[in-house]
Tab-separated table of C-alpha atoms and ligand atoms in Angstrom:
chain	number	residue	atom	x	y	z
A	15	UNK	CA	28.669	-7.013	-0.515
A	16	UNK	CA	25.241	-6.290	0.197
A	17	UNK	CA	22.292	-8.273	-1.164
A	18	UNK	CA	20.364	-6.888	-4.025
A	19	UNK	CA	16.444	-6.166	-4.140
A	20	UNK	CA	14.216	-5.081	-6.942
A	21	UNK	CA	10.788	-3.110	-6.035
A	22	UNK	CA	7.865	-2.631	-8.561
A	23	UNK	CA	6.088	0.066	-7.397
A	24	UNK	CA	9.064	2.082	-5.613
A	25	UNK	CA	7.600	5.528	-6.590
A	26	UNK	CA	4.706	4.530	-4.245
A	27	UNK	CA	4.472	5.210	-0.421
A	28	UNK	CA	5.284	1.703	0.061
A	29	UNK	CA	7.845	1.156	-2.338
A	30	UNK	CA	9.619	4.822	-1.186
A	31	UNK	CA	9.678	3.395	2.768
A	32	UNK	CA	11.344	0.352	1.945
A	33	UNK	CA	14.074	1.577	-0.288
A	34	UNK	CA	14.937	3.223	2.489
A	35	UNK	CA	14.716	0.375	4.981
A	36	UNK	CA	16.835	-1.410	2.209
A	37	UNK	CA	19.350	1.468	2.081
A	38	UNK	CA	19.926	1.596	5.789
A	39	UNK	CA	20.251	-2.683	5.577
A	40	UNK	CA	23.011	-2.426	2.844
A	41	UNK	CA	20.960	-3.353	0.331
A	42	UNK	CA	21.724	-2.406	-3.360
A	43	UNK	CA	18.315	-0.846	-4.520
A	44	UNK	CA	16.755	-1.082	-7.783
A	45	UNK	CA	13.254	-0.342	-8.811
A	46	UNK	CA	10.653	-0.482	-11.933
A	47	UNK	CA	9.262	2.593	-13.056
A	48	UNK	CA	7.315	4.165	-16.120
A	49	UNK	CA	9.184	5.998	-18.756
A	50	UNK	CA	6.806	8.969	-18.026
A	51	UNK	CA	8.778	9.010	-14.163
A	52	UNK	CA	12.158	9.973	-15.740
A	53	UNK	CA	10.903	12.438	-17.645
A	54	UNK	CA	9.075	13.815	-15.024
A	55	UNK	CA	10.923	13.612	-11.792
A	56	UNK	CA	9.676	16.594	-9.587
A	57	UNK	CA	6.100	15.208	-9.687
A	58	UNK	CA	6.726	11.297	-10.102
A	59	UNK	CA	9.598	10.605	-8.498
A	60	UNK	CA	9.021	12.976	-5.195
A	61	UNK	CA	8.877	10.242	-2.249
A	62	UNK	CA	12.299	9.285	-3.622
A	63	UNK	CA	13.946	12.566	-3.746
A	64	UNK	CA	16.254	12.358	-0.723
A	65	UNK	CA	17.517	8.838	-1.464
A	66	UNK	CA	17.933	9.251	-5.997
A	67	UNK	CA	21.156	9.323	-5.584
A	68	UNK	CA	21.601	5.551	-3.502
A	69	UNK	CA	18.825	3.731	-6.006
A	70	UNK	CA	18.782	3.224	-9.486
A	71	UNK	CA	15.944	3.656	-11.627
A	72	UNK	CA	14.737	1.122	-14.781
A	73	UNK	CA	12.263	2.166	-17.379
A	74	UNK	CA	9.943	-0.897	-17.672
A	75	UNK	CA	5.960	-1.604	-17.772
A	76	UNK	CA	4.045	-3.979	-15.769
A	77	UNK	CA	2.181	-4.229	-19.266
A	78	UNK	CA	5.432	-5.306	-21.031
A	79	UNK	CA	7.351	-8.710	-20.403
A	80	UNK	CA	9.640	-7.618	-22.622
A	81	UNK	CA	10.704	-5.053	-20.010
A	82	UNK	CA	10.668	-6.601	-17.211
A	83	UNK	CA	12.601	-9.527	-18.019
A	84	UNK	CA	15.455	-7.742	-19.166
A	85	UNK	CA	15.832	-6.109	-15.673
A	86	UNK	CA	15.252	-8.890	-14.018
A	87	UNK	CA	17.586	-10.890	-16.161
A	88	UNK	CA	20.369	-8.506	-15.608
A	89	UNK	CA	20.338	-7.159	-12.116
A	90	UNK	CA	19.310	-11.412	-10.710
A	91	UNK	CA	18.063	-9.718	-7.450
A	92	UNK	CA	18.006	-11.819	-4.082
A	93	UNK	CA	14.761	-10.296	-3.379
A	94	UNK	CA	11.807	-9.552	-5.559
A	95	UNK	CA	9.350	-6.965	-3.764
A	96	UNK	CA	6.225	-6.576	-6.643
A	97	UNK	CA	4.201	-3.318	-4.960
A	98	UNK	CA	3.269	-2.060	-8.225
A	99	UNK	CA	-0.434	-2.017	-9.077
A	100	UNK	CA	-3.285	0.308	-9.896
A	101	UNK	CA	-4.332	0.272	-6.032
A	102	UNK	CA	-7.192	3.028	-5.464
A	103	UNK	CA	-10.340	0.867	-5.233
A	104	UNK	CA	-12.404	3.690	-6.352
A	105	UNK	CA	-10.750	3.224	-9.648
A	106	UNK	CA	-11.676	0.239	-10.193
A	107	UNK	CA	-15.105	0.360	-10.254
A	108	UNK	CA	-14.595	3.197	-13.547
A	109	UNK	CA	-12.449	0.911	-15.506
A	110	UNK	CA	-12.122	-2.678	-14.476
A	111	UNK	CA	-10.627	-3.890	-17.422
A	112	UNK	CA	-7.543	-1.768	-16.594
A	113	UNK	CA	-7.275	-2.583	-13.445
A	114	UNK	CA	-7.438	-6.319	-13.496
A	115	UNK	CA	-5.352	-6.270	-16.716
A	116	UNK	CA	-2.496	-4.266	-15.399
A	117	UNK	CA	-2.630	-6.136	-11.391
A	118	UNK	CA	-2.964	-9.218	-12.460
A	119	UNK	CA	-0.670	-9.374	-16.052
A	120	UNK	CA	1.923	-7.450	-14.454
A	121	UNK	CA	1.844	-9.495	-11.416
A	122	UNK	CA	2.266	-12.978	-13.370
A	123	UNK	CA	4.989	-11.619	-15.506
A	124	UNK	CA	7.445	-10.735	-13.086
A	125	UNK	CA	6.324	-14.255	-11.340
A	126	UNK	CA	7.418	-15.748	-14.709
A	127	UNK	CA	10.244	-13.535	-15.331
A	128	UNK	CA	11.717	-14.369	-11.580
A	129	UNK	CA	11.086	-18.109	-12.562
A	130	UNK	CA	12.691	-18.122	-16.200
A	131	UNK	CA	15.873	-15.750	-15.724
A	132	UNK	CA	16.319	-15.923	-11.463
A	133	UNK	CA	14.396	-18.511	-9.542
A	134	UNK	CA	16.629	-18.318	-6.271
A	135	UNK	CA	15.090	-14.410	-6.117
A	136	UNK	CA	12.756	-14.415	-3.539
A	137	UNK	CA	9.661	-12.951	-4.122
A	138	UNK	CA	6.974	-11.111	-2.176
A	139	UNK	CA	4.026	-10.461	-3.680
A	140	UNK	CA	2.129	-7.058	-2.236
A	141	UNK	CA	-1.951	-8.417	-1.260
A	142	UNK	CA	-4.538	-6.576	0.535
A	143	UNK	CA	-7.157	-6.481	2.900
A	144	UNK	CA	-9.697	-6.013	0.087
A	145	UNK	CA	-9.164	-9.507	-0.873
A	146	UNK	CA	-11.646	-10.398	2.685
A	147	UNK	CA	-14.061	-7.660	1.037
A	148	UNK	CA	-17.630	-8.629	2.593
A	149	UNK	CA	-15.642	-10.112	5.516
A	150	UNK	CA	-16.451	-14.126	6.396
A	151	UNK	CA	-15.280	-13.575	9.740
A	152	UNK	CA	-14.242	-11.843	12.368
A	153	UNK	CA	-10.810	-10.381	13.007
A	154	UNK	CA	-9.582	-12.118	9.659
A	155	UNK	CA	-6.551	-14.137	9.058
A	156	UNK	CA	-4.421	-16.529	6.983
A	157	UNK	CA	-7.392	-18.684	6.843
A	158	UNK	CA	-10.413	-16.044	6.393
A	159	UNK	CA	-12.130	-17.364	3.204
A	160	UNK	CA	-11.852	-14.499	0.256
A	161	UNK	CA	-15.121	-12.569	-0.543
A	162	UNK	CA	-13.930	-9.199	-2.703
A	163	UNK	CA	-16.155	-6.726	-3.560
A	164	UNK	CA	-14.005	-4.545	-6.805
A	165	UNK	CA	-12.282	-5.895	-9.567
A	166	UNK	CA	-9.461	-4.623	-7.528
A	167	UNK	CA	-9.840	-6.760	-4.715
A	168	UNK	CA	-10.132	-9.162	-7.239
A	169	UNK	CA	-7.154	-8.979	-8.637
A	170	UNK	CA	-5.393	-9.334	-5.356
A	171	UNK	CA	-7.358	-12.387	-4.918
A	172	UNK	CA	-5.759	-13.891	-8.462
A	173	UNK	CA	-2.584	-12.406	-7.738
A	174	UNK	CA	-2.282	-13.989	-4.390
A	175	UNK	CA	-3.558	-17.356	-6.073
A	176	UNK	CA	-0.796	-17.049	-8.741
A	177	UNK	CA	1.851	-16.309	-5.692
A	178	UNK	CA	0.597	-19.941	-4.219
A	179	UNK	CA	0.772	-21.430	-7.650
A	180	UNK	CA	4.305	-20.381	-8.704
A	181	UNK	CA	5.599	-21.598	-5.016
A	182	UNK	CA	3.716	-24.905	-5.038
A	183	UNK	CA	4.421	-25.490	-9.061
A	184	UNK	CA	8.154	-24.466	-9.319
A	185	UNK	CA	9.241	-24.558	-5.839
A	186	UNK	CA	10.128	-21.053	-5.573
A	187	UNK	CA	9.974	-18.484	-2.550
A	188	UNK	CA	6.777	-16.408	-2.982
A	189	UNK	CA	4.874	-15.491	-0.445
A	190	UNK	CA	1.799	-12.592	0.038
A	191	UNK	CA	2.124	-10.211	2.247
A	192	UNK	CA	-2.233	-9.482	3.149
A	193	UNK	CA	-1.468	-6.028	4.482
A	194	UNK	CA	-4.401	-4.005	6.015
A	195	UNK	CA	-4.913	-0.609	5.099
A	196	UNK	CA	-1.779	1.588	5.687
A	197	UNK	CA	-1.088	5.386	5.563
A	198	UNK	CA	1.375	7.886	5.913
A	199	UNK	CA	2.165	11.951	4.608
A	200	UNK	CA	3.409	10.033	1.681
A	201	UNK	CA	-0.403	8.508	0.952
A	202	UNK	CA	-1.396	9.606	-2.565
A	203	UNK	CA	-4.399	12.177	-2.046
A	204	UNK	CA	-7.455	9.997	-3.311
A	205	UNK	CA	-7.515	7.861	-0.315
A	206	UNK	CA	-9.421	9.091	2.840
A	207	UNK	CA	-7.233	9.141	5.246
A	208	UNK	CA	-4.844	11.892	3.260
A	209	UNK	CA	-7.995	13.666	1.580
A	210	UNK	CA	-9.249	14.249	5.383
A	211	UNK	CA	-5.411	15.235	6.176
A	212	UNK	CA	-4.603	17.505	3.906
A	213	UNK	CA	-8.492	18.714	3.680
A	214	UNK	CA	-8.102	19.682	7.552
A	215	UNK	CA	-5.081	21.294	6.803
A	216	UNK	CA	-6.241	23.528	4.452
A	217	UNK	CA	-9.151	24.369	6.423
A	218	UNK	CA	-7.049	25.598	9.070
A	219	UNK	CA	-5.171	27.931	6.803
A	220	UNK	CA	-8.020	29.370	5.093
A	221	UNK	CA	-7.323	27.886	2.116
A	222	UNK	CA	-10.818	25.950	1.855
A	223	UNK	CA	-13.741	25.692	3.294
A	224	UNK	CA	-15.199	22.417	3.624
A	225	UNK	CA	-14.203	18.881	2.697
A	226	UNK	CA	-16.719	16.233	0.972
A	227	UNK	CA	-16.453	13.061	1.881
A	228	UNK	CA	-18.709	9.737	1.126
A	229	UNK	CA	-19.220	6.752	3.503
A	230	UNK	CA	-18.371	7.786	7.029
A	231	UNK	CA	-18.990	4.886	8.434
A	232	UNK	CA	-16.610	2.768	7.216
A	233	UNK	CA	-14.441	0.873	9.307
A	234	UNK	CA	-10.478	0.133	8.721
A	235	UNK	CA	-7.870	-1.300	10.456
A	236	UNK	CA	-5.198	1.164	10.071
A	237	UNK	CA	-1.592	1.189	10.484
A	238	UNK	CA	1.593	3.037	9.114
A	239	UNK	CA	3.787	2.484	5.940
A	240	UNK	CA	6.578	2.342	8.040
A	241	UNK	CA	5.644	-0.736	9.986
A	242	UNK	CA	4.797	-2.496	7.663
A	243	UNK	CA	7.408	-2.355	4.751
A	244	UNK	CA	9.500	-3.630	7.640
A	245	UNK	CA	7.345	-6.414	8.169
A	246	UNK	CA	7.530	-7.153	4.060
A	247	UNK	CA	11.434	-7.558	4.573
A	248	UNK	CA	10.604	-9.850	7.723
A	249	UNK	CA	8.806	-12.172	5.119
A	250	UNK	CA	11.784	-12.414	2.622
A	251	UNK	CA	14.478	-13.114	5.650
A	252	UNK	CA	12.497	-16.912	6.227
A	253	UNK	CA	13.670	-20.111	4.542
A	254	UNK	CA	10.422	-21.264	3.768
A	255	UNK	CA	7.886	-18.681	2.263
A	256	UNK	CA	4.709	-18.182	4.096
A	257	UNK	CA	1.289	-15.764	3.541
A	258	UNK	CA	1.181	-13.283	5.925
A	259	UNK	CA	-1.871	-10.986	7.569
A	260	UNK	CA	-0.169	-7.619	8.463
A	261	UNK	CA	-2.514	-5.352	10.905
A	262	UNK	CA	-2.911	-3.450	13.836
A	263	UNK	CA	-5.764	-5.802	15.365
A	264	UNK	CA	-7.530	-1.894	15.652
A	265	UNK	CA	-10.341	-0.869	14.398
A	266	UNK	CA	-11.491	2.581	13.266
A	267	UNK	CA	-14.228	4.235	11.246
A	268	UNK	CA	-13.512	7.302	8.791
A	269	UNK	CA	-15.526	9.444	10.907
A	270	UNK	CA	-13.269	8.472	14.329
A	271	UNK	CA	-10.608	9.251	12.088
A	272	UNK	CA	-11.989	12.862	10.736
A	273	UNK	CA	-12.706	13.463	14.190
A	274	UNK	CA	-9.030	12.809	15.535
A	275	UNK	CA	-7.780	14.827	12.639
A	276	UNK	CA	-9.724	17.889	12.962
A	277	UNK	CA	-9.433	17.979	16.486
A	278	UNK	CA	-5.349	17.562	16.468
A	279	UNK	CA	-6.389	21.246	14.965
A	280	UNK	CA	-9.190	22.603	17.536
A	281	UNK	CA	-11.351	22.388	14.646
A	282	UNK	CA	-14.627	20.605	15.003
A	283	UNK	CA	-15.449	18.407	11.763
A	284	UNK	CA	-19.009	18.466	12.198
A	285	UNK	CA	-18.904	22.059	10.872
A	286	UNK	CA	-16.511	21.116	7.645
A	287	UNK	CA	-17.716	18.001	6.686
A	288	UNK	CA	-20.153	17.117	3.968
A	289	UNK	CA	-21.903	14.124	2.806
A	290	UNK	CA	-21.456	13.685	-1.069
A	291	UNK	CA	-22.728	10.190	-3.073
A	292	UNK	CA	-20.500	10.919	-5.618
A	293	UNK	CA	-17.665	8.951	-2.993
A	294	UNK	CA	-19.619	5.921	-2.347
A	295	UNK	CA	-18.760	2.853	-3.862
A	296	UNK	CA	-21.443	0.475	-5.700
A	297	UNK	CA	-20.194	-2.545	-3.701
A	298	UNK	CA	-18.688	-0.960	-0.517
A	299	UNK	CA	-16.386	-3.202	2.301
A	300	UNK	CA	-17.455	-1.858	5.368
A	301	UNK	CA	-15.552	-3.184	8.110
A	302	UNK	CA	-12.093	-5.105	8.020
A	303	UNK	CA	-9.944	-5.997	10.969
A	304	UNK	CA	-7.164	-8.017	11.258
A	305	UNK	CA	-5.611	-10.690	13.026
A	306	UNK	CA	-2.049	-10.337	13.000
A	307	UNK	CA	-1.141	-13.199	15.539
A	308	UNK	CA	1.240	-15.573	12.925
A	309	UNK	CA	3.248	-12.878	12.278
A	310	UNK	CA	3.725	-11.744	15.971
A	311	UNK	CA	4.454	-15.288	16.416
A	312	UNK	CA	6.667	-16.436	13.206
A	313	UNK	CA	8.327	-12.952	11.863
A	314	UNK	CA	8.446	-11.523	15.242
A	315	UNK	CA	6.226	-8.272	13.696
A	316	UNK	CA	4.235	-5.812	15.691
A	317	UNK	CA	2.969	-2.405	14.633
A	318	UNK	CA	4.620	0.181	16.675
A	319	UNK	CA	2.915	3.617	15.468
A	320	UNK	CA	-0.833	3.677	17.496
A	321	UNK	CA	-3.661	5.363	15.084
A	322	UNK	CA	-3.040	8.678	17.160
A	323	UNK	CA	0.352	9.140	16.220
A	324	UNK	CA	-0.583	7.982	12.815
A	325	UNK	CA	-3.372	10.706	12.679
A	326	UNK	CA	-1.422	13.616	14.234
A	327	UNK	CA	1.741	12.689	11.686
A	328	UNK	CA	-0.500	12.889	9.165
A	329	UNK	CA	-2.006	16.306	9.633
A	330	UNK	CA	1.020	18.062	11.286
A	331	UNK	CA	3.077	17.152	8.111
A	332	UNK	CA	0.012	18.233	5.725
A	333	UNK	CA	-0.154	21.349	7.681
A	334	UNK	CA	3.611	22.010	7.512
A	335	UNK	CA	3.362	21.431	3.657
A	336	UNK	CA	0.345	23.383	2.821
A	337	UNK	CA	2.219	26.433	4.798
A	338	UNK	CA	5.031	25.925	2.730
A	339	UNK	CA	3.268	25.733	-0.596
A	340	UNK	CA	0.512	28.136	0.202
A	341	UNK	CA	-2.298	26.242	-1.112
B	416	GDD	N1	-11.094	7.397	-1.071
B	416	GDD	C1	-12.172	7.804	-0.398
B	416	GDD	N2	-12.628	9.086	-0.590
B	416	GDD	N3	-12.761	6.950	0.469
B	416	GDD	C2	-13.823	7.401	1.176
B	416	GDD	C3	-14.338	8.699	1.017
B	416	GDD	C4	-13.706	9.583	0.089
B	416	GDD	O1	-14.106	10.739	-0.091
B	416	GDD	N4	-15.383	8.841	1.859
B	416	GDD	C5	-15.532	7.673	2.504
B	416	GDD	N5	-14.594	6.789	2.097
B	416	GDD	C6	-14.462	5.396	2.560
B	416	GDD	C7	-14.442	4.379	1.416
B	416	GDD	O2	-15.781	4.118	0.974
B	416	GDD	C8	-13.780	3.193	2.119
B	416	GDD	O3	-14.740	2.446	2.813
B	416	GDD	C9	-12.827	3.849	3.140
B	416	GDD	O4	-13.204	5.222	3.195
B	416	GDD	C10	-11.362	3.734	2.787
B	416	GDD	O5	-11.154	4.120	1.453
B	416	GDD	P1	-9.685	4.337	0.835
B	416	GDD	O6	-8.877	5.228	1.708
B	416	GDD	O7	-9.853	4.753	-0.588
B	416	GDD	O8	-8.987	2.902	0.968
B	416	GDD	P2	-9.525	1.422	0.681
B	416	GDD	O9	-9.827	0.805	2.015
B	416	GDD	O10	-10.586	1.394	-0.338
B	416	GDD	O11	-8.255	0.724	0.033
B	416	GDD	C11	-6.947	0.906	0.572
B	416	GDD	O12	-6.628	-0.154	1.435
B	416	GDD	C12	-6.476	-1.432	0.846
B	416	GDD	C13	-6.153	-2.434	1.959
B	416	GDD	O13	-7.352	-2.816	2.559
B	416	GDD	C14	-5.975	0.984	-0.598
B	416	GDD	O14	-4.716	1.370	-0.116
B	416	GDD	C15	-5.813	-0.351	-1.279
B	416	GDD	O15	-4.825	-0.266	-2.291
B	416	GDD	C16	-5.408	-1.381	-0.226
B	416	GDD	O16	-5.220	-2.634	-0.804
């Protein structure tokens, strides 16, 4: 029999590539979700719609421990993947209290849940990038000193601390992934890279007519979903847990990647493109890149999708949607 894993988060784009990865490894998948998903499947539950059948589905809250014990409790999963979290930075500079309440309570009750009811789970614990925020140095790795600039990157900081704790305190297997940002046609629309996507799209249809964006000059190190999910199950297959940068080592600002986008097109986005303040950020992270080198070395990871092909999937799938949809 195949071994069993439990994602919070699986609705996400994350969460909705590795069930899949799971699937095709044998894996028996469960995942978390809000009530509100069941109800409301053809909107919520869309990533997941080719594999519903292969996963099952438990109604549970990151706010309730109530919930999440009894899953956890019941299913005793070999391998805890915790994606779930309110993750759009933007967010979390118009309600904080939300967003460090739900990352960093829901984060250290499935810790506690995994350590009451099934400590031999092992756990991987979803950080981020923004945890470097107003970088110390230059590429960052394991060992880049934290500096976050949102209450979401702080979060990730306490989550990631909590992680450490539970591992060091009860001997368990957590580690932290530290994943750069990552995209995909499954990126919720708020983020840049599938605003400027689908925006380009759209502009090549007709559909609309310019696209507003803030900070241009931001730099990311992106890479896809794909990769990386499989470099989350990479993690989980050690004996001893270790933290983990995931990156591409690449570095790209939002205008090289408007650029790219509008020109996979034969549109130029100097003509679409508009500068609005309403999308900066009052503490912005301007440039992150990442060292991936441990887990080249240890998990035997490399990203294998090049910011091109990330680009061009990106905007030939919006464009294929927005044709099918009509707006
Ligand atoms: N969202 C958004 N919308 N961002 C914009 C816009 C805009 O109109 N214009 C410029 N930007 C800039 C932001 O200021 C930021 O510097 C950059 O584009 C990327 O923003 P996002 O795509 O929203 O992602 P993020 O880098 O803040 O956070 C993502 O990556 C993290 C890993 O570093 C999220 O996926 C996080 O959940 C993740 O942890």
């Amino acid at each position: 029999m195949g071994k069993i894993a439990l994602i919070t988060g699986i609705t996400g784009q994350d969460g909705s590539y590795l069930a899949e990865l799971l699937l095709k490894k044998n894996y028996s998948v469960h995942g978390v979700v809000r009530r509100v998903a069941l109800e409301d499947r053809t909107h919520r539950l869309w990533r997941l719609r080719k594999i519903l059948n292969k996963i099952t589905l438990h109604a549970a809250s990151l706010e309730s421990y109530a919930s999440l014990v009894k899953i956890v409790q019941k299913i005793k999963p070999n391998e805890v993947y915790h994606l779930a979290a309110q993750s759009y930075v933007s967010y979390s500079f118009e309600d904080e209290f939300s967003t460090l309440n739900t990352n960093i309570g829901g984060t250290h009750y499935i810790l506690s849940a995994v350590k009451e009811f099934s400590p031999k789970s092992k756990f991987y614990f979803a950080g981020s990038s923004e945890m470097f925020g107003k970088v110390k140095e230059v590429p960052q790795n394991e060992k880049t000193p934290f500096n976050p600039r949102s209450s979401y990157g702080i979060s990730k900081v306490t989550g990631y601390e909590l992680t450490k704790n539970y591992r060091e305190a009860y001997n368990l297997f957590c580690c932290t992934g530290i994943l750069f940002n990552h995209e995909s046609p499954r990126r919720g629309f708020e983020f840049v890279t599938r605003k400027i996507s689908h925006g380009a799209a759209r502009i090549k249809l007709g559909i609309q007519k310019n696209l507003e964006l803030g900070n241009m000059d931001a730099k990311r190190d992106w890479g896809h979903s794909e990769d990386y999910v499989l470099a989350m199950w990479k993690m989980l297959q050690l004996k001893k847990p270790e933290d983990f940068v995931i990156a591409t080592g690449k570095q790209h600002s939002v205008r090289e990647f408007a650029k790219l986008a509008f020109e996979t097109l034969d549109l130029d986005y100097r003509k679409y493109i508009k500068y609005n303040k309403i999308y900066d950020r009052p503490s912005e992270v301007d440039s992150l890149l990442g060292n991936y080198s441990k887990a080249k070395k240890i998990i035997k990871w490399e990203p294998k999708i090049s910011f091109k092909e990330l680009v061009k999937n990106m905007v030939t799938e919006d464009l294929k949607l927005v044709k099918k949809q009509g707006y």
